[in-house]
Tab-separated table of N, CA and C and ligand atoms in Angstrom:
chain	number	residue	atom	x	y	z
A	879	MET	N	-7.419	-18.133	-1.255
A	879	MET	CA	-7.525	-16.706	-0.539
A	879	MET	C	-7.323	-15.915	-1.382
A	880	SER	N	-8.032	-14.916	-1.817
A	880	SER	CA	-7.678	-13.689	-2.685
A	880	SER	C	-7.018	-12.465	-1.767
A	881	GLU	N	-6.274	-11.995	-2.770
A	881	GLU	CA	-5.520	-10.763	-2.212
A	881	GLU	C	-6.611	-9.923	-1.292
A	882	ARG	N	-7.741	-9.966	-1.394
A	882	ARG	CA	-8.384	-8.775	-0.930
A	882	ARG	C	-8.927	-9.465	0.466
A	883	GLU	N	-9.295	-10.546	0.456
A	883	GLU	CA	-9.194	-11.375	1.782
A	883	GLU	C	-8.227	-11.530	2.729
A	884	MET	N	-6.954	-11.244	2.311
A	884	MET	CA	-5.900	-11.229	3.141
A	884	MET	C	-5.421	-10.097	3.603
A	885	CYS	N	-5.602	-8.923	2.648
A	885	CYS	CA	-5.254	-7.622	2.913
A	885	CYS	C	-5.695	-6.727	4.307
A	886	LEU	N	-5.048	-6.231	5.434
A	886	LEU	CA	-5.380	-5.328	6.250
A	886	LEU	C	-6.502	-4.759	6.215
A	887	PHE	N	-5.985	-3.849	4.969
A	887	PHE	CA	-6.708	-2.540	4.681
A	887	PHE	C	-7.954	-3.045	3.876
A	888	CYS	N	-7.978	-3.821	3.146
A	888	CYS	CA	-8.854	-4.398	2.584
A	888	CYS	C	-9.984	-5.065	3.253
A	889	LYS	N	-9.563	-5.492	4.432
A	889	LYS	CA	-10.710	-6.168	5.328
A	889	LYS	C	-11.436	-4.894	5.699
A	890	ILE	N	-10.468	-3.560	6.579
A	890	ILE	CA	-10.992	-2.929	7.207
A	890	ILE	C	-12.321	-2.091	6.444
A	891	ALA	N	-11.613	-2.365	5.177
A	891	ALA	CA	-12.045	-1.060	3.857
A	891	ALA	C	-13.996	-2.011	3.804
A	892	ASP	N	-13.796	-3.249	3.818
A	892	ASP	CA	-14.516	-4.105	3.673
A	892	ASP	C	-15.531	-4.582	4.965
A	893	LYS	N	-15.038	-3.738	6.111
A	893	LYS	CA	-15.850	-3.370	7.189
A	893	LYS	C	-15.953	-4.936	8.090
A	894	LYS	N	-14.487	-5.902	7.789
A	894	LYS	CA	-14.559	-6.956	8.388
A	894	LYS	C	-13.562	-6.715	9.682
A	895	ILE	N	-13.129	-5.907	9.636
A	895	ILE	CA	-12.091	-5.672	10.887
A	895	ILE	C	-12.637	-3.902	11.493
A	896	PRO	N	-12.845	-4.065	12.987
A	896	PRO	CA	-13.134	-2.783	13.254
A	896	PRO	C	-12.451	-1.474	13.269
A	897	CYS	N	-12.419	-0.557	12.989
A	897	CYS	CA	-11.683	0.464	13.247
A	897	CYS	C	-12.346	1.869	13.364
A	898	LYS	N	-11.402	3.191	13.698
A	898	LYS	CA	-12.238	4.727	14.182
A	898	LYS	C	-12.265	5.111	12.470
A	899	MET	N	-13.413	5.036	12.068
A	899	MET	CA	-13.331	5.314	10.376
A	899	MET	C	-13.870	6.806	10.805
A	900	VAL	N	-13.024	8.060	10.295
A	900	VAL	CA	-13.471	9.438	9.858
A	900	VAL	C	-13.989	9.917	8.931
A	901	TYR	N	-13.576	9.126	7.951
A	901	TYR	CA	-14.304	9.769	6.287
A	901	TYR	C	-14.430	8.470	5.812
A	902	GLU	N	-15.532	8.416	4.965
A	902	GLU	CA	-15.538	7.713	3.753
A	902	GLU	C	-16.133	7.942	2.620
A	903	ASP	N	-16.147	7.613	1.244
A	903	ASP	CA	-16.867	7.734	0.247
A	903	ASP	C	-16.698	6.582	-0.717
A	904	ASP	N	-16.920	6.617	-2.000
A	904	ASP	CA	-16.629	5.645	-2.741
A	904	ASP	C	-15.431	4.975	-2.934
A	905	SER	N	-14.699	5.992	-2.997
A	905	SER	CA	-13.149	5.191	-3.570
A	905	SER	C	-12.188	5.293	-2.462
A	906	VAL	N	-12.365	6.101	-1.325
A	906	VAL	CA	-11.421	6.743	-0.232
A	906	VAL	C	-12.250	6.771	1.061
A	907	PHE	N	-11.236	6.174	2.160
A	907	PHE	CA	-11.737	6.301	3.683
A	907	PHE	C	-10.789	6.654	3.942
A	908	ALA	N	-10.660	6.998	5.817
A	908	ALA	CA	-9.471	7.372	6.272
A	908	ALA	C	-10.043	6.915	7.643
A	909	ILE	N	-9.006	6.730	8.379
A	909	ILE	CA	-9.015	5.966	9.908
A	909	ILE	C	-7.984	6.490	10.740
A	910	GLU	N	-8.332	6.209	11.965
A	910	GLU	CA	-7.381	6.616	12.837
A	910	GLU	C	-6.385	5.365	13.015
A	911	ASP	N	-4.837	6.101	12.829
A	911	ASP	CA	-4.128	4.865	12.950
A	911	ASP	C	-3.899	4.279	14.352
A	912	ILE	N	-4.215	3.087	14.337
A	912	ILE	CA	-3.871	2.028	15.656
A	912	ILE	C	-3.145	2.692	16.774
A	913	ASN	N	-1.750	3.077	16.317
A	913	ASN	CA	-0.255	3.447	17.178
A	913	ASN	C	0.167	4.854	16.831
A	914	PRO	N	-0.896	5.764	17.036
A	914	PRO	CA	-0.258	6.808	16.425
A	914	PRO	C	0.920	7.773	17.272
A	915	LYS	N	1.603	8.245	15.881
A	915	LYS	CA	3.193	8.412	16.053
A	915	LYS	C	2.617	10.468	16.069
A	916	ALA	N	1.355	10.923	17.047
A	916	ALA	CA	1.087	12.358	16.762
A	916	ALA	C	0.216	12.648	17.465
A	917	PRO	N	0.129	13.613	17.758
A	917	PRO	CA	-1.631	13.830	18.454
A	917	PRO	C	-2.793	13.593	16.955
A	918	VAL	N	-2.422	13.854	16.225
A	918	VAL	CA	-3.471	13.827	15.002
A	918	VAL	C	-2.540	12.648	14.113
A	919	HIS	N	-2.939	11.651	13.803
A	919	HIS	CA	-2.565	10.819	13.177
A	919	HIS	C	-3.881	9.434	12.286
A	920	LEU	N	-4.083	10.175	10.893
A	920	LEU	CA	-4.407	9.534	10.204
A	920	LEU	C	-4.179	8.713	8.970
A	921	LEU	N	-4.662	7.754	8.529
A	921	LEU	CA	-4.494	6.972	7.039
A	921	LEU	C	-5.450	7.461	6.475
A	922	VAL	N	-5.154	7.963	5.482
A	922	VAL	CA	-6.345	7.807	3.936
A	922	VAL	C	-5.477	6.969	3.072
A	923	ILE	N	-6.583	6.226	2.730
A	923	ILE	CA	-6.985	4.651	1.906
A	923	ILE	C	-7.631	4.668	1.154
A	924	PRO	N	-6.688	4.517	-0.334
A	924	PRO	CA	-8.061	4.060	-1.722
A	924	PRO	C	-8.773	2.894	-1.182
A	925	LYS	N	-10.044	2.788	-1.659
A	925	LYS	CA	-10.768	1.415	-1.277
A	925	LYS	C	-9.996	0.145	-2.052
A	926	ARG	N	-9.350	0.825	-3.305
A	926	ARG	CA	-9.226	-0.406	-4.295
A	926	ARG	C	-7.718	-0.771	-3.902
A	927	HIS	N	-7.172	-2.255	-4.118
A	927	HIS	CA	-6.009	-2.567	-3.666
A	927	HIS	C	-4.886	-2.578	-4.406
A	928	ILE	N	-3.906	-1.497	-4.277
A	928	ILE	CA	-3.001	-1.224	-5.023
A	928	ILE	C	-1.639	-1.597	-4.047
A	929	GLU	N	-0.814	-2.341	-3.756
A	929	GLU	CA	0.353	-2.543	-3.019
A	929	GLU	C	1.282	-0.925	-2.781
A	930	SER	N	1.548	-0.405	-3.834
A	930	SER	CA	2.176	0.713	-3.407
A	930	SER	C	2.393	1.566	-4.637
A	931	LEU	N	2.972	3.035	-4.211
A	931	LEU	CA	3.165	4.006	-5.730
A	931	LEU	C	3.979	3.086	-6.565
A	932	ALA	N	5.155	1.818	-6.146
A	932	ALA	CA	5.734	1.484	-7.281
A	932	ALA	C	4.820	0.462	-8.138
A	933	ASN	N	3.834	0.471	-7.613
A	933	ASN	CA	2.853	-0.901	-8.475
A	933	ASN	C	1.755	-0.055	-9.076
A	934	LEU	N	1.570	1.150	-9.119
A	934	LEU	CA	0.879	1.936	-10.014
A	934	LEU	C	0.864	1.521	-11.217
A	935	ASN	N	-0.463	0.993	-12.189
A	935	ASN	CA	-0.497	1.227	-13.352
A	935	ASN	C	-0.678	2.226	-13.991
A	936	GLN	N	0.227	2.739	-14.755
A	936	GLN	CA	0.199	3.985	-15.352
A	936	GLN	C	-0.726	4.351	-16.418
A	937	GLU	N	-0.992	3.126	-17.132
A	937	GLU	CA	-2.188	3.516	-18.054
A	937	GLU	C	-3.391	3.466	-17.741
A	938	ASP	N	-3.765	3.008	-16.417
A	938	ASP	CA	-4.764	3.247	-15.301
A	938	ASP	C	-5.490	4.741	-15.189
A	939	GLU	N	-6.079	5.349	-15.924
A	939	GLU	CA	-5.968	6.631	-15.152
A	939	GLU	C	-7.100	6.765	-14.293
A	940	SER	N	-7.977	6.016	-14.261
A	940	SER	CA	-8.806	6.276	-12.907
A	940	SER	C	-8.401	5.987	-11.676
A	941	ILE	N	-6.925	5.095	-11.455
A	941	ILE	CA	-6.268	5.148	-10.007
A	941	ILE	C	-5.616	6.371	-10.010
A	942	ILE	N	-4.783	7.394	-11.267
A	942	ILE	CA	-4.413	8.137	-10.950
A	942	ILE	C	-5.317	9.338	-10.547
A	943	GLY	N	-6.971	9.512	-11.021
A	943	GLY	CA	-7.693	10.176	-11.016
A	943	GLY	C	-8.032	10.168	-8.791
A	944	GLN	N	-8.393	8.750	-8.623
A	944	GLN	CA	-8.373	8.386	-7.334
A	944	GLN	C	-7.688	9.121	-6.262
A	945	LEU	N	-6.181	8.821	-6.883
A	945	LEU	CA	-5.436	9.505	-6.154
A	945	LEU	C	-5.110	11.111	-6.050
A	946	GLY	N	-5.482	11.874	-6.876
A	946	GLY	CA	-6.021	13.202	-6.806
A	946	GLY	C	-6.759	13.595	-5.574
A	947	HIS	N	-8.185	12.455	-5.999
A	947	HIS	CA	-9.208	12.808	-5.164
A	947	HIS	C	-8.622	12.583	-3.348
A	948	LEU	N	-8.132	11.164	-3.450
A	948	LEU	CA	-7.702	11.001	-1.984
A	948	LEU	C	-6.655	12.650	-0.945
A	949	LEU	N	-5.722	12.816	-2.022
A	949	LEU	CA	-5.130	14.489	-1.635
A	949	LEU	C	-6.159	15.686	-1.347
A	950	SER	N	-7.017	15.836	-2.297
A	950	SER	CA	-8.029	16.412	-1.297
A	950	SER	C	-8.707	16.571	-0.501
A	951	ILE	N	-8.833	14.840	0.213
A	951	ILE	CA	-9.546	14.292	1.133
A	951	ILE	C	-8.494	14.923	2.302
A	952	VAL	N	-7.113	14.683	2.143
A	952	VAL	CA	-6.110	15.098	3.021
A	952	VAL	C	-6.446	16.731	3.353
A	953	SER	N	-6.446	17.478	2.053
A	953	SER	CA	-6.734	18.597	2.751
A	953	SER	C	-7.695	19.133	3.582
A	954	ILE	N	-8.490	18.622	3.194
A	954	ILE	CA	-10.119	18.813	3.994
A	954	ILE	C	-10.172	18.301	5.613
A	955	LEU	N	-9.610	16.871	5.487
A	955	LEU	CA	-9.718	16.361	7.020
A	955	LEU	C	-8.051	17.405	8.231
A	956	ALA	N	-7.211	17.468	6.704
A	956	ALA	CA	-6.243	18.581	8.087
A	956	ALA	C	-6.621	19.626	8.270
A	957	CYS	N	-7.651	20.618	7.427
A	957	CYS	CA	-8.686	21.533	7.773
A	957	CYS	C	-9.489	21.260	9.136
A	958	LYS	N	-10.017	20.308	9.183
A	958	LYS	CA	-11.224	19.774	9.937
A	958	LYS	C	-10.373	19.407	11.739
A	959	ARG	N	-9.260	19.033	11.374
A	959	ARG	CA	-8.373	18.699	12.378
A	959	ARG	C	-7.745	20.075	13.081
A	960	GLY	N	-7.725	21.126	12.218
A	960	GLY	CA	-7.047	22.267	12.855
A	960	GLY	C	-5.714	22.556	12.895
A	961	LEU	N	-5.481	21.655	11.576
A	961	LEU	CA	-3.714	21.708	11.454
A	961	LEU	C	-3.353	22.538	9.813
A	962	HIS	N	-4.409	23.229	9.311
A	962	HIS	CA	-3.922	23.961	8.080
A	962	HIS	C	-3.119	25.274	8.870
A	963	ASP	N	-3.205	25.651	9.867
A	963	ASP	CA	-2.014	27.213	10.409
A	963	ASP	C	-0.763	26.476	10.660
A	964	GLY	N	-0.844	25.563	12.156
A	964	GLY	CA	0.360	24.916	12.301
A	964	GLY	C	1.500	24.067	11.318
A	965	GLY	N	0.718	23.305	10.330
A	965	GLY	CA	1.334	22.616	9.512
A	965	GLY	C	0.569	21.195	9.868
A	966	PHE	N	1.289	20.150	8.719
A	966	PHE	CA	1.082	19.117	9.185
A	966	PHE	C	1.698	18.064	7.954
A	967	ARG	N	2.133	16.960	8.133
A	967	ARG	CA	2.996	15.936	7.819
A	967	ARG	C	2.292	15.200	6.993
A	968	THR	N	2.521	14.863	5.505
A	968	THR	CA	1.933	13.714	4.802
A	968	THR	C	3.070	12.937	4.514
A	969	VAL	N	2.901	11.443	4.918
A	969	VAL	CA	4.016	10.551	4.368
A	969	VAL	C	3.546	9.208	3.789
A	970	MET	N	4.223	8.760	2.519
A	970	MET	CA	3.625	7.612	1.843
A	970	MET	C	4.851	6.768	1.886
A	971	ASN	N	4.772	5.628	3.082
A	971	ASN	CA	6.125	4.943	2.781
A	971	ASN	C	5.772	3.883	1.426
A	972	SER	N	6.923	3.805	0.610
A	972	SER	CA	6.549	2.615	-0.498
A	972	SER	C	7.725	1.622	-0.242
A	973	GLY	N	7.487	0.561	0.370
A	973	GLY	CA	8.616	-0.538	0.028
A	973	GLY	C	8.584	-0.892	1.759
A	974	ALA	N	9.226	-2.151	1.919
A	974	ALA	CA	9.478	-2.056	3.055
A	974	ALA	C	11.155	-1.461	3.267
A	975	GLY	N	11.708	-1.171	2.540
A	975	GLY	CA	12.859	-0.384	2.961
A	975	GLY	C	12.735	1.135	3.393
A	976	ALA	N	11.400	1.401	2.841
A	976	ALA	CA	10.943	2.801	3.537
A	976	ALA	C	10.053	2.733	4.562
A	977	GLY	N	9.963	1.359	4.944
A	977	GLY	CA	9.159	1.568	6.465
A	977	GLY	C	7.619	1.307	6.040
A	978	GLN	N	7.147	0.770	4.796
A	978	GLN	CA	6.081	0.267	4.502
A	978	GLN	C	6.016	-0.944	5.238
A	979	SER	N	4.666	-0.844	5.891
A	979	SER	CA	4.348	-2.332	6.871
A	979	SER	C	3.088	-3.080	6.342
A	980	VAL	N	2.109	-1.944	5.859
A	980	VAL	CA	1.257	-2.824	5.526
A	980	VAL	C	0.881	-2.265	3.962
A	981	PHE	N	0.879	-3.506	3.184
A	981	PHE	CA	1.292	-3.242	1.613
A	981	PHE	C	-0.201	-3.432	1.120
A	982	HIS	N	-0.914	-1.870	1.355
A	982	HIS	CA	-1.993	-1.578	0.801
A	982	HIS	C	-1.603	-0.233	0.594
A	983	LEU	N	-1.287	0.590	-0.677
A	983	LEU	CA	-0.961	1.848	-0.235
A	983	LEU	C	-1.884	3.518	0.418
A	984	HIS	N	-1.368	3.627	1.246
A	984	HIS	CA	-1.980	4.536	2.256
A	984	HIS	C	-1.101	5.853	2.462
A	985	LEU	N	-1.631	6.842	2.702
A	985	LEU	CA	-1.054	8.181	2.861
A	985	LEU	C	-1.264	8.752	4.359
A	986	HIS	N	-0.190	8.669	5.209
A	986	HIS	CA	0.010	9.336	6.586
A	986	HIS	C	-0.222	10.369	6.818
A	987	LEU	N	-1.280	11.187	7.655
A	987	LEU	CA	-1.731	12.492	8.365
A	987	LEU	C	-1.332	12.602	9.100
A	988	LEU	N	-0.221	13.413	9.620
A	988	LEU	CA	0.090	13.297	10.973
A	988	LEU	C	0.382	15.041	11.220
A	989	GLY	N	-0.609	15.037	12.469
A	989	GLY	CA	-0.223	16.834	13.097
A	989	GLY	C	-0.383	17.011	14.426
A	990	GLY	N	-0.212	18.187	14.656
A	990	GLY	CA	-0.461	18.219	16.255
A	990	GLY	C	0.830	18.575	16.846
A	991	ARG	N	1.746	18.496	16.466
A	991	ARG	CA	2.995	18.632	17.056
A	991	ARG	C	4.264	19.090	15.741
A	992	SER	N	5.773	19.376	16.454
A	992	SER	CA	6.301	19.333	15.246
A	992	SER	C	7.522	18.477	14.822
A	993	PHE	N	7.842	18.680	13.378
A	993	PHE	CA	8.333	17.435	13.055
A	993	PHE	C	9.552	18.062	12.347
A	994	GLN	N	10.792	17.273	12.260
A	994	GLN	CA	12.112	17.094	11.994
A	994	GLN	C	11.991	16.996	10.346
A	995	TRP	N	12.968	18.073	9.911
A	995	TRP	CA	13.768	17.718	8.183
A	995	TRP	C	15.039	17.237	8.240
A	996	PRO	N	15.718	16.527	7.655
A	996	PRO	CA	14.660	15.010	6.963
A	996	PRO	C	14.309	14.461	8.155
A	997	PRO	N	13.304	13.612	7.514
A	997	PRO	CA	12.654	12.521	8.327
A	997	PRO	C	13.384	11.589	8.458
A	998	GLY	N	13.423	10.204	9.373
A	998	GLY	CA	14.630	9.616	9.919
A	998	GLY	C	14.334	8.414	8.847
B	1052	LIG	P1	3.204	1.730	7.036
B	1052	LIG	O1	4.411	1.708	8.252
B	1052	LIG	O2	2.806	0.461	6.210
B	1052	LIG	O3	3.347	3.153	6.427
B	1052	LIG	O4	1.847	2.476	7.968
B	1052	LIG	C1	0.955	1.354	8.132
B	1052	LIG	C2	0.143	2.045	9.544
B	1052	LIG	O5	-0.757	1.289	9.753
B	1052	LIG	C3	1.241	2.076	10.756
B	1052	LIG	O6	1.220	3.264	11.217
B	1052	LIG	C4	0.095	0.986	11.897
B	1052	LIG	O7	0.295	1.933	12.970
B	1052	LIG	C5	-1.173	1.358	11.365
B	1052	LIG	N1	-1.987	0.095	11.374
B	1052	LIG	C6	-1.329	-1.279	11.295
B	1052	LIG	N2	-2.303	-2.243	11.914
B	1052	LIG	C7	-3.870	-1.551	12.194
B	1052	LIG	C8	-4.955	-1.793	12.365
B	1052	LIG	O8	-5.165	-2.911	12.856
B	1052	LIG	N3	-6.003	-0.435	12.428
B	1052	LIG	C9	-5.308	0.537	12.525
B	1052	LIG	N4	-6.508	1.562	12.315
B	1052	LIG	N5	-4.401	0.854	12.246
B	1052	LIG	C10	-3.193	0.379	11.862
B	1053	LIG	ZN1	-5.640	-4.294	0.391
């Protein structure tokens, strides 16, 4: 079985598992987190399978460009959810030690409540 067939977010990207999709284009999609940790909790995910920021191929400029695009989508989604004024938190966990549980790179967009710093 290929990595794409085994990975949860690849299966969601390929529409093999249902989700609440709130945005989609050629390279990125965004879904409602199934177990939200804030009133707004979206996951913004590149369609391409990359395990984490620790697995970026620095020579592959197309993925660097896709991550820049991903950040611009985060800003648009935060605005659409009314989070620009009150503030929002973006989190990317890289590796199990940092709390990553799905090993397909994704950015959490959290908002609608206050957040502590530093994070736990
Ligand atoms: P991580 O722990 O890897 O940073 O984040 C993974 C996130 O994926 C968690 O917040 C978890 O709630 C969410 N998640 C896990 N399984 C599913 C699922 O099947 N559907 C959706 N929409 N979110 C999921
Ligand atoms: Zn994947």
